[in-house]
CSV table of C-alpha atoms in Angstrom, one decimal:
chain,number,residue,atom,x,y,z
A,1,UNK,CA,19.9,-2.9,-6.3
A,2,UNK,CA,17.6,-5.8,-5.7
A,3,UNK,CA,19.5,-8.2,-3.5
A,4,UNK,CA,16.9,-10.9,-3.2
A,5,UNK,CA,14.1,-11.5,-5.7
A,6,UNK,CA,12.2,-14.6,-4.8
A,7,UNK,CA,10.9,-16.1,-8.0
A,8,UNK,CA,11.0,-12.9,-10.1
A,9,UNK,CA,11.2,-15.2,-13.1
A,10,UNK,CA,9.1,-18.3,-13.5
A,11,UNK,CA,10.7,-20.8,-11.2
A,12,UNK,CA,11.2,-24.4,-12.2
A,13,UNK,CA,9.2,-26.8,-10.0
A,14,UNK,CA,11.0,-29.8,-8.8
A,15,UNK,CA,9.5,-32.2,-6.2
A,16,UNK,CA,7.0,-29.5,-5.1
A,17,UNK,CA,9.7,-27.0,-4.4
A,18,UNK,CA,10.8,-23.8,-6.0
A,19,UNK,CA,14.5,-23.2,-6.8
A,20,UNK,CA,15.6,-19.6,-6.3
A,21,UNK,CA,19.1,-18.4,-6.5
A,22,UNK,CA,20.5,-21.8,-5.5
A,23,UNK,CA,18.2,-22.2,-2.5
A,24,UNK,CA,15.2,-24.5,-2.3
A,25,UNK,CA,12.0,-22.6,-1.3
A,26,UNK,CA,9.1,-24.7,-0.2
A,27,UNK,CA,5.5,-23.6,-0.8
A,28,UNK,CA,4.8,-23.5,3.0
A,29,UNK,CA,7.4,-20.7,3.2
A,30,UNK,CA,4.7,-18.4,1.6
A,31,UNK,CA,1.9,-19.6,3.9
A,32,UNK,CA,0.0,-17.0,5.9
A,33,UNK,CA,-2.2,-18.8,8.3
A,34,UNK,CA,-4.1,-15.8,9.7
A,35,UNK,CA,-5.3,-14.6,6.3
A,36,UNK,CA,-8.9,-14.8,7.6
A,37,UNK,CA,-8.3,-11.8,9.9
A,38,UNK,CA,-8.3,-9.7,6.8
A,39,UNK,CA,-9.3,-11.8,3.8
A,40,UNK,CA,-7.6,-10.1,0.9
A,41,UNK,CA,-6.0,-11.7,-2.1
A,42,UNK,CA,-3.7,-13.7,-2.3
A,43,UNK,CA,-5.2,-14.9,1.0
A,44,UNK,CA,-3.1,-17.6,2.6
A,45,UNK,CA,-0.2,-17.5,0.2
A,46,UNK,CA,2.1,-14.4,0.3
A,47,UNK,CA,5.4,-14.0,-1.5
A,48,UNK,CA,8.0,-11.5,-0.4
A,49,UNK,CA,10.6,-9.5,-2.3
A,50,UNK,CA,13.4,-7.8,-0.5
A,51,UNK,CA,15.1,-4.9,-2.1
A,52,UNK,CA,18.2,-3.0,-0.9
A,53,UNK,CA,17.4,0.7,-1.3
A,54,UNK,CA,20.6,2.0,0.2
A,55,UNK,CA,23.6,-0.3,0.7
A,56,UNK,CA,23.8,-1.8,4.2
A,57,UNK,CA,21.3,0.8,5.4
A,58,UNK,CA,17.7,0.5,4.1
A,59,UNK,CA,15.7,-2.4,2.7
A,60,UNK,CA,12.1,-2.7,1.5
A,61,UNK,CA,10.0,-5.9,1.8
A,62,UNK,CA,7.2,-6.0,-0.7
A,63,UNK,CA,4.1,-8.3,-0.6
A,64,UNK,CA,0.9,-8.3,-2.5
A,65,UNK,CA,-2.7,-7.5,-1.5
A,66,UNK,CA,-6.0,-6.9,-3.3
A,67,UNK,CA,-9.6,-7.7,-4.0
A,68,UNK,CA,-11.1,-9.0,-7.2
A,69,UNK,CA,-7.6,-9.2,-8.7
A,70,UNK,CA,-7.1,-5.4,-8.1
A,71,UNK,CA,-3.6,-6.1,-6.6
A,72,UNK,CA,-1.1,-3.6,-5.4
A,73,UNK,CA,2.1,-3.8,-3.3
A,74,UNK,CA,2.1,-3.5,0.4
A,75,UNK,CA,5.5,-2.6,1.8
A,76,UNK,CA,7.6,-2.8,5.0
A,77,UNK,CA,10.8,-0.8,5.4
A,78,UNK,CA,13.8,-1.8,7.6
A,79,UNK,CA,16.5,0.7,8.5
A,80,UNK,CA,19.8,-0.2,10.1
A,81,UNK,CA,20.6,1.8,13.2
A,82,UNK,CA,24.0,3.5,13.8
A,83,UNK,CA,24.4,1.7,17.1
A,84,UNK,CA,23.6,-1.6,15.5
A,85,UNK,CA,20.3,-3.3,15.1
A,86,UNK,CA,17.2,-2.6,13.0
A,87,UNK,CA,14.1,-0.5,13.0
A,88,UNK,CA,11.0,-1.9,11.2
A,89,UNK,CA,8.4,0.5,9.8
A,90,UNK,CA,4.9,-0.9,9.0
A,91,UNK,CA,5.4,-4.8,9.2
A,92,UNK,CA,4.0,-7.1,6.5
A,93,UNK,CA,2.9,-10.7,6.9
A,94,UNK,CA,5.6,-12.7,8.8
A,95,UNK,CA,5.6,-15.7,6.6
A,96,UNK,CA,8.6,-18.1,6.8
A,97,UNK,CA,10.1,-16.5,3.7
A,98,UNK,CA,9.7,-13.0,5.1
A,99,UNK,CA,11.2,-13.8,8.5
A,100,UNK,CA,14.1,-15.6,6.9
A,101,UNK,CA,14.8,-12.6,4.8
A,102,UNK,CA,14.7,-10.4,7.9
A,103,UNK,CA,16.9,-12.8,9.8
A,104,UNK,CA,19.5,-12.6,7.1
A,105,UNK,CA,19.8,-8.9,7.9
A,106,UNK,CA,19.7,-9.6,11.7
A,107,UNK,CA,22.7,-12.0,11.3
A,108,UNK,CA,24.7,-9.2,9.6
A,109,UNK,CA,23.4,-6.0,11.3
A,110,UNK,CA,22.0,-6.9,14.7
A,111,UNK,CA,18.6,-7.6,16.2
A,112,UNK,CA,15.3,-6.0,15.4
A,113,UNK,CA,15.1,-3.4,18.1
A,114,UNK,CA,12.0,-1.3,17.2
A,115,UNK,CA,8.8,-2.1,15.4
A,116,UNK,CA,6.7,0.9,14.3
A,117,UNK,CA,2.9,0.8,13.6
A,118,UNK,CA,2.6,4.2,11.8
A,119,UNK,CA,-1.2,4.3,11.3
A,120,UNK,CA,-4.5,3.9,13.3
A,121,UNK,CA,-6.8,3.1,10.4
A,122,UNK,CA,-5.0,0.9,8.0
A,123,UNK,CA,-6.1,-2.7,8.8
A,124,UNK,CA,-3.8,-4.0,6.1
A,125,UNK,CA,-0.9,-2.7,8.3
A,126,UNK,CA,-2.3,-3.2,11.8
A,127,UNK,CA,-3.1,-6.9,11.4
A,128,UNK,CA,0.5,-7.9,10.9
A,129,UNK,CA,2.2,-6.1,13.8
A,130,UNK,CA,1.3,-8.5,16.6
A,131,UNK,CA,2.4,-11.7,14.7
A,132,UNK,CA,5.5,-10.0,13.4
A,133,UNK,CA,6.4,-8.8,16.9
A,134,UNK,CA,6.1,-12.3,18.2
A,135,UNK,CA,8.9,-13.4,15.8
A,136,UNK,CA,11.2,-10.9,17.5
A,137,UNK,CA,10.6,-11.1,21.2
A,138,UNK,CA,13.2,-8.5,22.2
A,139,UNK,CA,11.9,-5.7,20.0
A,140,UNK,CA,10.0,-2.7,21.4
A,141,UNK,CA,6.8,-2.0,19.6
A,142,UNK,CA,5.7,1.7,19.1
A,143,UNK,CA,2.2,2.4,17.9
A,144,UNK,CA,0.5,5.6,16.7
A,145,UNK,CA,-1.7,7.2,19.4
A,146,UNK,CA,-5.5,6.6,19.6
A,147,UNK,CA,-5.6,3.2,18.1
A,148,UNK,CA,-9.1,1.9,17.5
A,149,UNK,CA,-11.0,-1.2,16.5
A,150,UNK,CA,-14.5,-1.9,15.1
A,151,UNK,CA,-17.2,-2.8,16.1
A,152,UNK,CA,-15.7,-2.8,19.7
A,153,UNK,CA,-12.8,-0.6,20.8
A,154,UNK,CA,-10.5,-3.3,22.3
A,155,UNK,CA,-7.3,-2.9,24.3
A,156,UNK,CA,-4.1,-3.2,22.4
A,157,UNK,CA,-3.2,-6.6,24.0
A,158,UNK,CA,-6.6,-8.0,22.8
A,159,UNK,CA,-5.5,-7.0,19.2
A,160,UNK,CA,-2.5,-9.2,19.4
A,161,UNK,CA,0.1,-6.6,20.4
A,162,UNK,CA,2.6,-7.8,23.1
A,163,UNK,CA,1.4,-5.9,26.3
A,164,UNK,CA,4.8,-5.7,28.1
A,165,UNK,CA,6.7,-4.2,25.2
A,166,UNK,CA,4.1,-2.1,23.4
A,167,UNK,CA,4.0,1.6,23.9
A,168,UNK,CA,2.4,4.6,22.3
A,169,UNK,CA,4.6,7.0,20.3
A,170,UNK,CA,5.0,10.2,22.3
A,171,UNK,CA,4.0,13.4,20.6
A,172,UNK,CA,7.6,14.6,21.1
A,173,UNK,CA,10.0,12.5,19.1
A,174,UNK,CA,12.8,13.4,21.5
A,175,UNK,CA,11.3,11.1,24.0
A,176,UNK,CA,12.1,8.0,22.0
A,177,UNK,CA,15.2,5.8,22.2
A,178,UNK,CA,15.8,6.4,18.4
A,179,UNK,CA,15.8,10.2,18.7
A,180,UNK,CA,19.4,10.5,17.5
A,181,UNK,CA,18.5,9.0,14.1
A,182,UNK,CA,14.9,9.8,13.4
A,183,UNK,CA,12.5,12.7,13.4
A,184,UNK,CA,8.8,12.0,13.0
A,185,UNK,CA,5.6,14.0,12.5
A,186,UNK,CA,2.1,12.9,13.4
A,187,UNK,CA,-0.9,13.8,11.3
A,188,UNK,CA,-3.1,13.8,14.4
A,189,UNK,CA,-6.1,11.5,14.3
A,190,UNK,CA,-8.8,12.9,12.0
A,191,UNK,CA,-12.2,12.0,13.4
A,192,UNK,CA,-14.3,10.1,10.8
A,193,UNK,CA,-17.4,9.2,12.7
A,194,UNK,CA,-17.1,5.5,13.3
A,195,UNK,CA,-13.3,5.7,13.3
A,196,UNK,CA,-10.3,7.9,12.7
A,197,UNK,CA,-7.3,8.4,10.4
A,198,UNK,CA,-3.8,9.1,11.4
A,199,UNK,CA,-0.3,8.7,10.0
A,200,UNK,CA,3.2,9.1,11.3
A,201,UNK,CA,6.0,10.0,8.8
A,202,UNK,CA,9.5,9.1,9.8
A,203,UNK,CA,12.6,10.9,8.6
A,204,UNK,CA,15.9,9.0,8.7
A,205,UNK,CA,18.5,11.9,8.9
A,206,UNK,CA,21.6,10.1,7.9
A,207,UNK,CA,20.2,8.6,4.6
A,208,UNK,CA,17.9,11.6,3.9
A,209,UNK,CA,15.0,9.2,3.5
A,210,UNK,CA,11.3,9.8,4.3
A,211,UNK,CA,9.0,6.9,5.3
A,212,UNK,CA,5.3,7.3,4.8
A,213,UNK,CA,2.3,5.0,5.0
A,214,UNK,CA,-0.6,6.1,2.8
A,215,UNK,CA,-0.3,9.8,2.5
A,216,UNK,CA,1.4,10.1,-0.9
A,217,UNK,CA,2.0,7.6,-3.7
A,218,UNK,CA,3.6,7.4,-7.1
A,219,UNK,CA,2.3,5.0,-9.8
A,220,UNK,CA,4.8,3.3,-11.9
A,221,UNK,CA,4.3,2.8,-15.7
A,222,UNK,CA,5.3,-0.9,-15.4
A,223,UNK,CA,3.9,-3.5,-13.0
A,224,UNK,CA,6.1,-3.8,-9.8
A,225,UNK,CA,8.1,-6.9,-9.4
A,226,UNK,CA,5.9,-8.3,-6.7
A,227,UNK,CA,2.9,-8.0,-8.9
A,228,UNK,CA,4.6,-9.9,-11.7
A,229,UNK,CA,5.3,-13.0,-9.6
A,230,UNK,CA,1.8,-14.1,-10.5
A,231,UNK,CA,0.6,-12.7,-13.9
A,232,UNK,CA,-3.0,-13.9,-13.6
A,233,UNK,CA,-4.5,-10.7,-12.1
A,234,UNK,CA,-2.6,-8.6,-14.7
A,235,UNK,CA,-3.9,-10.7,-17.6
A,236,UNK,CA,-7.4,-10.8,-16.1
A,237,UNK,CA,-7.7,-7.0,-16.2
A,238,UNK,CA,-5.9,-6.8,-19.6
A,239,UNK,CA,-9.0,-8.4,-21.1
A,240,UNK,CA,-11.5,-6.2,-23.1
A,241,UNK,CA,-14.3,-8.7,-23.0
A,242,UNK,CA,-15.1,-12.0,-21.3
A,243,UNK,CA,-14.2,-14.1,-24.4
A,244,UNK,CA,-10.7,-12.7,-24.8
A,245,UNK,CA,-7.7,-15.0,-24.5
A,246,UNK,CA,-4.9,-12.8,-23.4
A,247,UNK,CA,-1.3,-13.7,-24.1
A,248,UNK,CA,1.2,-13.4,-21.3
A,249,UNK,CA,3.6,-10.8,-22.6
A,250,UNK,CA,5.0,-7.5,-21.3
A,251,UNK,CA,2.5,-5.4,-23.2
A,252,UNK,CA,-0.5,-7.1,-21.7
A,253,UNK,CA,1.0,-7.2,-18.2
A,254,UNK,CA,1.5,-3.4,-18.5
A,255,UNK,CA,-2.1,-2.9,-19.8
A,256,UNK,CA,-3.5,-4.9,-16.9
A,257,UNK,CA,-1.4,-3.1,-14.3
A,258,UNK,CA,-2.5,0.3,-15.5
A,259,UNK,CA,-6.1,-0.6,-15.3
A,260,UNK,CA,-5.6,-2.1,-11.9
A,261,UNK,CA,-4.1,1.2,-10.8
A,262,UNK,CA,-7.2,3.1,-11.9
A,263,UNK,CA,-9.5,0.7,-10.1
A,264,UNK,CA,-7.3,0.8,-6.9
A,265,UNK,CA,-7.2,4.6,-6.7
A,266,UNK,CA,-10.7,5.6,-8.1
A,267,UNK,CA,-12.7,2.4,-7.4
A,268,UNK,CA,-14.6,3.1,-10.6
A,269,UNK,CA,-12.8,5.4,-13.0
A,270,UNK,CA,-14.7,7.3,-15.6
A,271,UNK,CA,-13.2,5.3,-18.5
A,272,UNK,CA,-14.9,2.0,-17.4
A,273,UNK,CA,-18.6,1.1,-17.6
A,274,UNK,CA,-20.1,-1.5,-15.4
A,275,UNK,CA,-22.3,-3.7,-17.6
A,276,UNK,CA,-25.8,-4.9,-16.9
A,277,UNK,CA,-25.7,-8.3,-15.2
A,278,UNK,CA,-27.9,-9.9,-17.9
A,279,UNK,CA,-25.3,-9.1,-20.5
A,280,UNK,CA,-22.5,-10.2,-18.1
A,281,UNK,CA,-24.1,-13.6,-17.6
A,282,UNK,CA,-24.6,-14.0,-21.4
A,283,UNK,CA,-21.0,-13.1,-22.1
A,284,UNK,CA,-19.8,-15.6,-19.4
A,285,UNK,CA,-21.0,-18.5,-21.6
A,286,UNK,CA,-18.5,-17.4,-24.2
A,287,UNK,CA,-15.6,-17.2,-21.9
A,288,UNK,CA,-12.8,-19.7,-22.6
A,289,UNK,CA,-12.3,-20.2,-18.9
A,290,UNK,CA,-15.2,-20.5,-16.4
A,291,UNK,CA,-13.4,-21.8,-13.4
A,292,UNK,CA,-13.7,-20.4,-9.9
A,293,UNK,CA,-10.4,-18.8,-10.3
A,294,UNK,CA,-11.8,-16.9,-13.4
A,295,UNK,CA,-14.9,-15.9,-11.5
A,296,UNK,CA,-16.9,-18.4,-13.6
A,297,UNK,CA,-16.3,-16.3,-16.7
A,298,UNK,CA,-17.9,-13.2,-15.3
A,299,UNK,CA,-16.3,-10.0,-16.5
A,300,UNK,CA,-18.5,-7.0,-15.9
A,301,UNK,CA,-16.2,-4.3,-17.2
A,302,UNK,CA,-16.3,-2.3,-20.5
A,303,UNK,CA,-13.4,0.0,-21.0
A,304,UNK,CA,-13.5,3.2,-23.1
A,305,UNK,CA,-11.0,3.1,-26.0
A,306,UNK,CA,-9.3,6.1,-24.5
A,307,UNK,CA,-8.9,4.6,-21.1
A,308,UNK,CA,-5.1,5.1,-21.1
A,309,UNK,CA,-5.4,8.8,-21.0
A,310,UNK,CA,-6.9,8.5,-17.6
A,311,UNK,CA,-3.9,6.4,-16.4
A,312,UNK,CA,-1.4,8.9,-18.0
A,313,UNK,CA,-3.1,11.7,-16.1
A,314,UNK,CA,-2.9,9.7,-12.9
A,315,UNK,CA,0.8,8.9,-13.3
A,316,UNK,CA,1.7,12.4,-14.5
A,317,UNK,CA,5.3,11.6,-15.4
A,318,UNK,CA,5.9,9.8,-12.1
A,319,UNK,CA,4.9,12.6,-9.8
A,320,UNK,CA,3.9,12.4,-6.2
A,321,UNK,CA,0.2,12.8,-5.4
A,322,UNK,CA,-2.4,12.1,-2.7
A,323,UNK,CA,-4.6,9.2,-3.4
A,324,UNK,CA,-8.2,10.2,-4.5
A,325,UNK,CA,-9.9,8.4,-1.6
A,326,UNK,CA,-7.8,10.4,0.9
A,327,UNK,CA,-8.5,13.6,-0.9
A,328,UNK,CA,-12.3,13.1,-1.1
A,329,UNK,CA,-13.2,11.3,2.1
A,330,UNK,CA,-10.5,11.9,4.7
A,331,UNK,CA,-7.9,14.7,4.5
A,332,UNK,CA,-10.5,17.3,3.5
A,333,UNK,CA,-12.1,16.7,7.0
A,334,UNK,CA,-9.0,18.3,8.5
A,335,UNK,CA,-7.4,20.6,5.9
A,336,UNK,CA,-5.6,22.9,8.3
A,337,UNK,CA,-4.1,20.0,10.3
A,338,UNK,CA,-3.0,18.2,7.2
A,339,UNK,CA,-1.3,21.3,5.7
A,340,UNK,CA,0.5,21.9,9.0
A,341,UNK,CA,1.7,18.4,9.0
A,342,UNK,CA,2.8,18.6,5.4
A,343,UNK,CA,4.7,21.8,6.1
A,344,UNK,CA,6.5,20.1,9.0
A,345,UNK,CA,7.5,17.1,6.9
A,346,UNK,CA,8.6,19.4,4.0
A,347,UNK,CA,11.0,21.1,6.4
A,348,UNK,CA,13.2,18.0,6.4
A,349,UNK,CA,15.9,17.7,3.8
A,350,UNK,CA,15.0,14.3,2.4
A,351,UNK,CA,16.0,13.1,-1.0
A,352,UNK,CA,13.8,10.0,-1.4
A,353,UNK,CA,10.4,8.8,-0.2
A,354,UNK,CA,9.4,5.2,0.6
A,355,UNK,CA,5.6,4.8,0.8
A,356,UNK,CA,3.9,1.6,1.8
A,357,UNK,CA,2.1,1.2,-1.6
A,358,UNK,CA,2.8,1.5,-5.3
A,359,UNK,CA,6.2,2.7,-6.4
A,360,UNK,CA,9.3,2.9,-4.2
A,361,UNK,CA,11.8,4.4,-3.7
A,362,UNK,CA,10.7,7.7,-5.1
A,363,UNK,CA,13.4,10.3,-5.7
A,364,UNK,CA,11.7,13.5,-4.5
A,365,UNK,CA,12.4,16.8,-2.8
A,366,UNK,CA,10.5,18.4,0.1
A,367,UNK,CA,8.8,20.9,-2.1
A,368,UNK,CA,7.4,18.1,-4.2
A,369,UNK,CA,5.9,16.4,-1.2
A,370,UNK,CA,4.3,19.7,-0.1
A,371,UNK,CA,2.9,20.3,-3.6
A,372,UNK,CA,1.0,17.1,-3.4
A,373,UNK,CA,-1.2,18.6,-0.7
A,374,UNK,CA,-2.0,21.8,-2.6
A,375,UNK,CA,-5.4,20.5,-3.6
A,376,UNK,CA,-6.5,21.3,-0.1
A,377,UNK,CA,-5.7,25.0,-0.7
A,378,UNK,CA,-6.8,25.2,-4.3
A,379,UNK,CA,-10.1,23.3,-3.9
A,380,UNK,CA,-11.2,24.9,-0.6
A,381,UNK,CA,-11.2,21.6,1.2
A,382,UNK,CA,-13.5,19.8,-1.2
A,383,UNK,CA,-11.0,17.2,-2.2
A,384,UNK,CA,-11.7,17.4,-5.9
A,385,UNK,CA,-9.1,17.6,-8.7
A,386,UNK,CA,-7.1,20.8,-9.3
A,387,UNK,CA,-5.0,22.5,-11.9
A,388,UNK,CA,-1.8,21.6,-10.1
A,389,UNK,CA,-2.1,17.9,-10.5
A,390,UNK,CA,-4.4,17.5,-13.5
A,391,UNK,CA,-6.4,14.6,-12.2
A,392,UNK,CA,-9.5,14.3,-14.3
A,393,UNK,CA,-12.5,15.5,-12.3
A,394,UNK,CA,-14.8,12.9,-13.9
A,395,UNK,CA,-12.7,10.1,-12.4
A,396,UNK,CA,-13.8,11.4,-8.9
A,397,UNK,CA,-17.5,10.8,-9.7
A,398,UNK,CA,-18.0,7.7,-7.6
A,399,UNK,CA,-16.0,9.0,-4.7
A,400,UNK,CA,-18.0,12.2,-4.7
A,401,UNK,CA,-21.2,10.2,-4.7
A,402,UNK,CA,-19.8,8.2,-1.7
A,403,UNK,CA,-18.9,11.4,0.0
A,404,UNK,CA,-22.4,12.8,-0.5
A,405,UNK,CA,-24.1,9.6,0.8
A,406,UNK,CA,-21.9,9.2,3.8
A,407,UNK,CA,-22.5,12.8,4.7
A,408,UNK,CA,-26.3,12.5,4.2
A,409,UNK,CA,-26.6,9.6,6.6
A,410,UNK,CA,-24.2,11.1,9.2
A,411,UNK,CA,-21.6,8.4,8.8
A,412,UNK,CA,-18.8,10.9,7.9
A,413,UNK,CA,-18.6,14.5,9.0
A,414,UNK,CA,-18.7,17.1,6.2
A,415,UNK,CA,-15.6,18.4,4.6
A,416,UNK,CA,-14.1,21.6,6.0
A,417,UNK,CA,-12.9,24.8,4.4
A,418,UNK,CA,-9.3,25.7,4.8
A,419,UNK,CA,-9.1,28.8,7.0
C-alpha cells in the first residue's frame, strides 16, 4: 500500500538530481536548514517516505533520526476528515519533499485544518511543529497541556509556535472542533524533576485506528524502508570488528538493523561489551576506512555470539511493548495514572495502532495494548522485566544504573508502588 516511496531503490544520479517514479527530485528537496536546533543524524538532509495505510483516509510520513548511526524512523500521521481537510498528528521536518507530499493530499482531500503536538517531552517531535505550521497558515495548532522547555521555561510563541492559532488541548475532547471523529486520552504530565512526560493518544473512530507517540512500539524483523534509503548505518553496525568489510546485502542490513534496535531501546544491551579505548585505537589502524564518516575507524563494540537471542526476546513475534527507558525511568513514576490511561485507551475498539517510531501500522486489539502495561502491576512499579513480556532482565542493567544514579542525586523522583 505504499503510494510514494522516494528512492526506495538506489536512484540513478543524473545532473545532480535523483529520478523517482518519473519525477526529478533535487537534493535540496531533502534539506532541513534548522537541524542545529536538534542535531541528530542525518542532520541537514532528511528523506521522506509516504505510505497509504487506509485508502483515501490515513497516511504515514516516515523520516529518519539517530545518533552514532543508531537510526530509527520518526513518523507523522495524517488523517482525512469526513467534512474534508486533514488532521496532522506529530509533524516531522517540513522539507520541500515532505511538504510536496502533503500538498498532494491537500490537492485531493482539502487543506490541513488541525496540527497536533501530542507530547510535552519529545524534542524530536516538538521541534518540527512551528516550522510545519508555518507551511500551512490556515491550520489550527493544538498542543498537549503543560509544555515546557529547558533550561528556561519559555512561552509557546518563543518556541516557534504561531501565537494566534495555537491552543492547548482541553482535558475534555468534546470541546474540540474534531470531536465528531476523534476521541483522545491524556496521560497527564508525569513530573520528572527538571521536566515532565506526557502523551496524548488519538482514536479515529471511523477507521478504528489508534495514534500514539512513544508509549508502545513494535520492532520489525527487517529494517524499515526509510532506514534502507541509506544503508551505511546498517552496515556500520553489522560489523563485528573494526577491520571488517561488510557487503551490502539483505542479510547484513538485517543484522545491522537488529543491533541498532537493541542500542536504541536499551542504550547498552547485555550482549555487547564496550571495549577499552586503548584497544579501540589500535584496532582503528586496521580499519579499511578511516574517514570522518567512519568515525576514523573507531569501533568500540564487541558483540556476544548469542546477541540475536536478545533481539528475538525484544521483538517477541511482533508484539506490542513499552520501551525499556519508559518502563525504567518514566512510567514507573506514575504507575496508577499510567494504568488508568491505558484502561481508557483500551476501552476503544481499535484494530490498528500507528506509533511514531519503529514499526507501523501494527494490527493490534485493545487487550494487547493493555497487556503492554502489565509490567507496572507485575513488577510493583519498578519498571523491570516481567514474565508477561520476557524481556531479559540483564538488558536493563544500564537503565537500572541510570535510575539509581538519577535518584541518588535527586534529578529524578523515585519510582512508586502501584496501589
